[in-house]
Amino acid sequence: MHEWSIADSIVATLLQLVERGGISQPIKRVVIQVGKLVQIEKDILLFALRELSKNTPLERTEFVLKEEDTVFRCNNCGYTWSWDDVVKELEREIQDKDLRKAYLESMHMVPSMIYAFNKCPRCGSTDFEIIKGFDLSIEKIETQ
Amino acid sequence: MSLEYYRNLITSRFRDVNKVLMICSGKGGVGKTFVSTCLSQALRDRGLSVGLLDLDIHGFTTHRLLGLRNPPKILEEEHPVMVKGLFYLSPVVLVEERALPLRGLYKEKAVIDLLACVKWPRLDYLVIDMPPGFGDEVTIPMRYLRHKSCAVIVATRDALSLSVVSRLIEVLRSEKLRVAGVIFNFSNIFKLDLSLDVDVVGEIPLIECVERALSEGDSPYERCIEVREVFSKLAERIIHRAEC
Ligand SMILES: Nc1ncnc2c1ncn2[C@@H]1O[C@H](COP(=O)(O)OP(=O)(O)OP(=O)(O)O)[C@@H](O)[C@H]1O
Ligand SMILES: [Mg+2]
Ligand SMILES: [Zn+2]
């Protein structure tokens, strides 16, 4: 769970943008996109963003979180699959609940670690692409 | 996320770290991991507070050289794990002994996230074990941690070494990373007189006990008095030089 540290860096980065004159008008809305793979606790992240913005030029900024499915495509056979398939497969493969939780936590902290736990459901290759929902990104910054 | 975002995040993660020692080499198999782990333990034995970060994403082995038979499997609340009196993070904590077939963007992002995922406590030294060369695992930490880092180069005195080490030094210089010096490993076997443009921190002979310790799952530093003696001296010299 590192929602607070993520929020802290998002706020710091936006404030730097404002201070350095990259944005002259007040920021009205910030849209953040996050892939399912990152397993963000959305409520916590939003709460943290609001708390950390208090008494700053971001006080009135609205933060919007958009969750995006994570989609994989095999470079070997072309098959595509999504985050839910990964979770189901993990449940099948690893019976120990605590261990499964630990692996999911690993992917939350370092999303690339998915490459240790996932392979193409059709051909078994680990040479796959994450074509959508890999990361967290700021999709839009809207001013007045 | 942007460069600034990660700069903010990584800076705050390393805020309480006094000095980062990046253990690098031109070639593979010259003893980086051996040096990283033994040096960490020797610095710890001087009463210093020490962290060890394994950034060799494909070939992580620090847990073997530390003699960890059951490495911790979970990161508690964004803190590095504590093993043998060291604050520790390695891919082994995240994925155990599974393979990590990462390439391109995913590898780059893995390095960034490994730097960003835990808050290091107050540390005198954070030692980073690098893979050979100067790919993502080396250039990314340099990008974010240059101002508090020092490179320690591990090399052997053999005919192929010179040009490879020179290229590494060239990159470190152009990135303005301070270089504490070079440690020549297997010094009783490789004896070529190399003239490099950096100070020599010390030499390590091949120590027979090391392989025996490893094959029985033990830490060479703990098992072999000769290893402790060599690294006690090296640690002292590193402490002097890392203040450069
Ligand atoms: N001075 C030494 N005496 C005895 N054994 C050593 C010594 N230095 C290194 N070794 C052993 O040699 C092997 C290679 O060393 P090590 O793994 O540290 O190299 P490396 O540079 O980290 O390799 P890589 O580039 O693959 O990461 C290891 O088994 C290590 O324990
Ligand atoms: Mg190594
Ligand atoms: Zn496939």
mmCIF file of C-alpha atoms in Angstrom, chain A residues 1-3 5-6 8-10 12-13 16 20 32 75 93-94 99 102-103 105-106 109-113 115-117 126-130 134-138, chain B residues 1-2 4-6 8-10 12-13 57 73-75 77-78 91 93-96 98-103 105-111 113-114 116-118:
data_model
loop_
_atom_site.group_PDB
_atom_site.id
_atom_site.type_symbol
_atom_site.label_atom_id
_atom_site.label_comp_id
_atom_site.label_asym_id
_atom_site.label_seq_id
_atom_site.Cartn_x
_atom_site.Cartn_y
_atom_site.Cartn_z
ATOM 1 C CA MET A 1 0.000 0.000 0.000
ATOM 2 C CA HIS A 2 1.827 3.080 -1.127
ATOM 3 C CA GLU A 3 -1.064 5.330 -2.084
ATOM 4 C CA SER A 5 3.576 8.237 -1.274
ATOM 5 C CA ILE A 6 2.081 8.261 -4.765
ATOM 6 C CA ASP A 8 2.616 12.987 -2.195
ATOM 7 C CA SER A 9 4.670 12.885 -5.390
ATOM 8 C CA ILE A 10 1.716 13.781 -7.608
ATOM 9 C CA ALA A 12 4.652 17.833 -5.320
ATOM 10 C CA THR A 13 4.971 17.515 -9.091
ATOM 11 C CA GLN A 16 6.324 22.492 -9.041
ATOM 12 C CA ARG A 20 7.733 27.286 -12.154
ATOM 13 C CA ILE A 32 -5.331 10.381 -13.298
ATOM 14 C CA ASN A 75 4.213 -11.493 -29.107
ATOM 15 C CA GLU A 93 -2.018 -21.981 -9.285
ATOM 16 C CA ILE A 94 -1.294 -20.761 -5.771
ATOM 17 C CA LEU A 99 1.469 -16.147 -0.548
ATOM 18 C CA ALA A 102 2.275 -11.312 -1.191
ATOM 19 C CA TYR A 103 2.609 -11.791 -4.965
ATOM 20 C CA GLU A 105 1.481 -6.890 -3.334
ATOM 21 C CA SER A 106 4.737 -7.333 -5.294
ATOM 22 C CA MET A 109 4.753 -2.104 -5.611
ATOM 23 C CA VAL A 110 6.603 -3.001 -8.829
ATOM 24 C CA PRO A 111 4.098 -3.673 -11.655
ATOM 25 C CA SER A 112 6.799 -5.103 -13.939
ATOM 26 C CA MET A 113 7.006 -8.072 -11.565
ATOM 27 C CA TYR A 115 6.549 -10.945 -15.758
ATOM 28 C CA ALA A 116 7.449 -13.400 -13.008
ATOM 29 C CA PHE A 117 3.840 -14.508 -12.491
ATOM 30 C CA THR A 126 6.489 -14.865 -21.356
ATOM 31 C CA ASP A 127 7.204 -12.648 -24.347
ATOM 32 C CA PHE A 128 4.055 -10.576 -24.050
ATOM 33 C CA GLU A 129 3.266 -6.900 -24.282
ATOM 34 C CA ILE A 130 1.144 -4.899 -21.875
ATOM 35 C CA PHE A 134 0.429 -0.865 -17.236
ATOM 36 C CA ASP A 135 0.959 2.168 -15.119
ATOM 37 C CA LEU A 136 -0.327 5.241 -13.452
ATOM 38 C CA SER A 137 -0.374 8.425 -15.480
ATOM 39 C CA ILE A 138 -1.722 11.940 -15.440
ATOM 40 C CA MET B 1 4.425 9.207 -14.962
ATOM 41 C CA SER B 2 6.865 12.026 -15.604
ATOM 42 C CA GLU B 4 9.724 14.968 -12.184
ATOM 43 C CA TYR B 5 7.210 12.680 -10.507
ATOM 44 C CA TYR B 6 9.807 9.943 -10.103
ATOM 45 C CA ASN B 8 10.188 13.610 -6.282
ATOM 46 C CA LEU B 9 9.284 10.086 -5.215
ATOM 47 C CA ILE B 10 12.805 8.639 -5.326
ATOM 48 C CA SER B 12 11.954 11.296 -0.728
ATOM 49 C CA ARG B 13 12.677 7.552 -0.520
ATOM 50 C CA ILE B 57 17.175 -7.891 -12.089
ATOM 51 C CA LYS B 73 8.693 -12.953 0.975
ATOM 52 C CA ILE B 74 6.865 -9.777 1.681
ATOM 53 C CA LEU B 75 7.530 -6.100 1.950
ATOM 54 C CA GLU B 77 4.414 -1.256 4.518
ATOM 55 C CA GLU B 78 6.968 0.131 2.117
ATOM 56 C CA PRO B 91 13.827 -8.959 -6.483
ATOM 57 C CA VAL B 93 11.764 -10.572 -1.855
ATOM 58 C CA LEU B 94 9.181 -9.834 -4.555
ATOM 59 C CA VAL B 95 9.288 -12.916 -6.772
ATOM 60 C CA GLU B 96 11.401 -15.493 -4.887
ATOM 61 C CA ARG B 98 11.234 -17.024 -10.251
ATOM 62 C CA ALA B 99 12.705 -15.802 -13.525
ATOM 63 C CA LEU B 100 12.038 -12.207 -14.511
ATOM 64 C CA PRO B 101 12.127 -12.084 -18.318
ATOM 65 C CA LEU B 102 11.939 -8.306 -18.583
ATOM 66 C CA ARG B 103 12.824 -6.218 -21.579
ATOM 67 C CA LEU B 105 10.134 -0.436 -21.143
ATOM 68 C CA TYR B 106 9.214 -3.070 -18.544
ATOM 69 C CA LYS B 107 12.780 -3.410 -17.388
ATOM 70 C CA GLU B 108 13.290 0.323 -17.223
ATOM 71 C CA LYS B 109 10.123 0.656 -15.186
ATOM 72 C CA ALA B 110 11.182 -2.197 -12.897
ATOM 73 C CA VAL B 111 14.422 -0.398 -12.062
ATOM 74 C CA ASP B 113 9.993 1.110 -9.186
ATOM 75 C CA LEU B 114 12.637 -0.807 -7.259
ATOM 76 C CA ALA B 116 10.800 4.036 -5.595
ATOM 77 C CA CYS B 117 9.052 1.280 -3.675
ATOM 78 C CA VAL B 118 10.596 1.453 -0.212
#
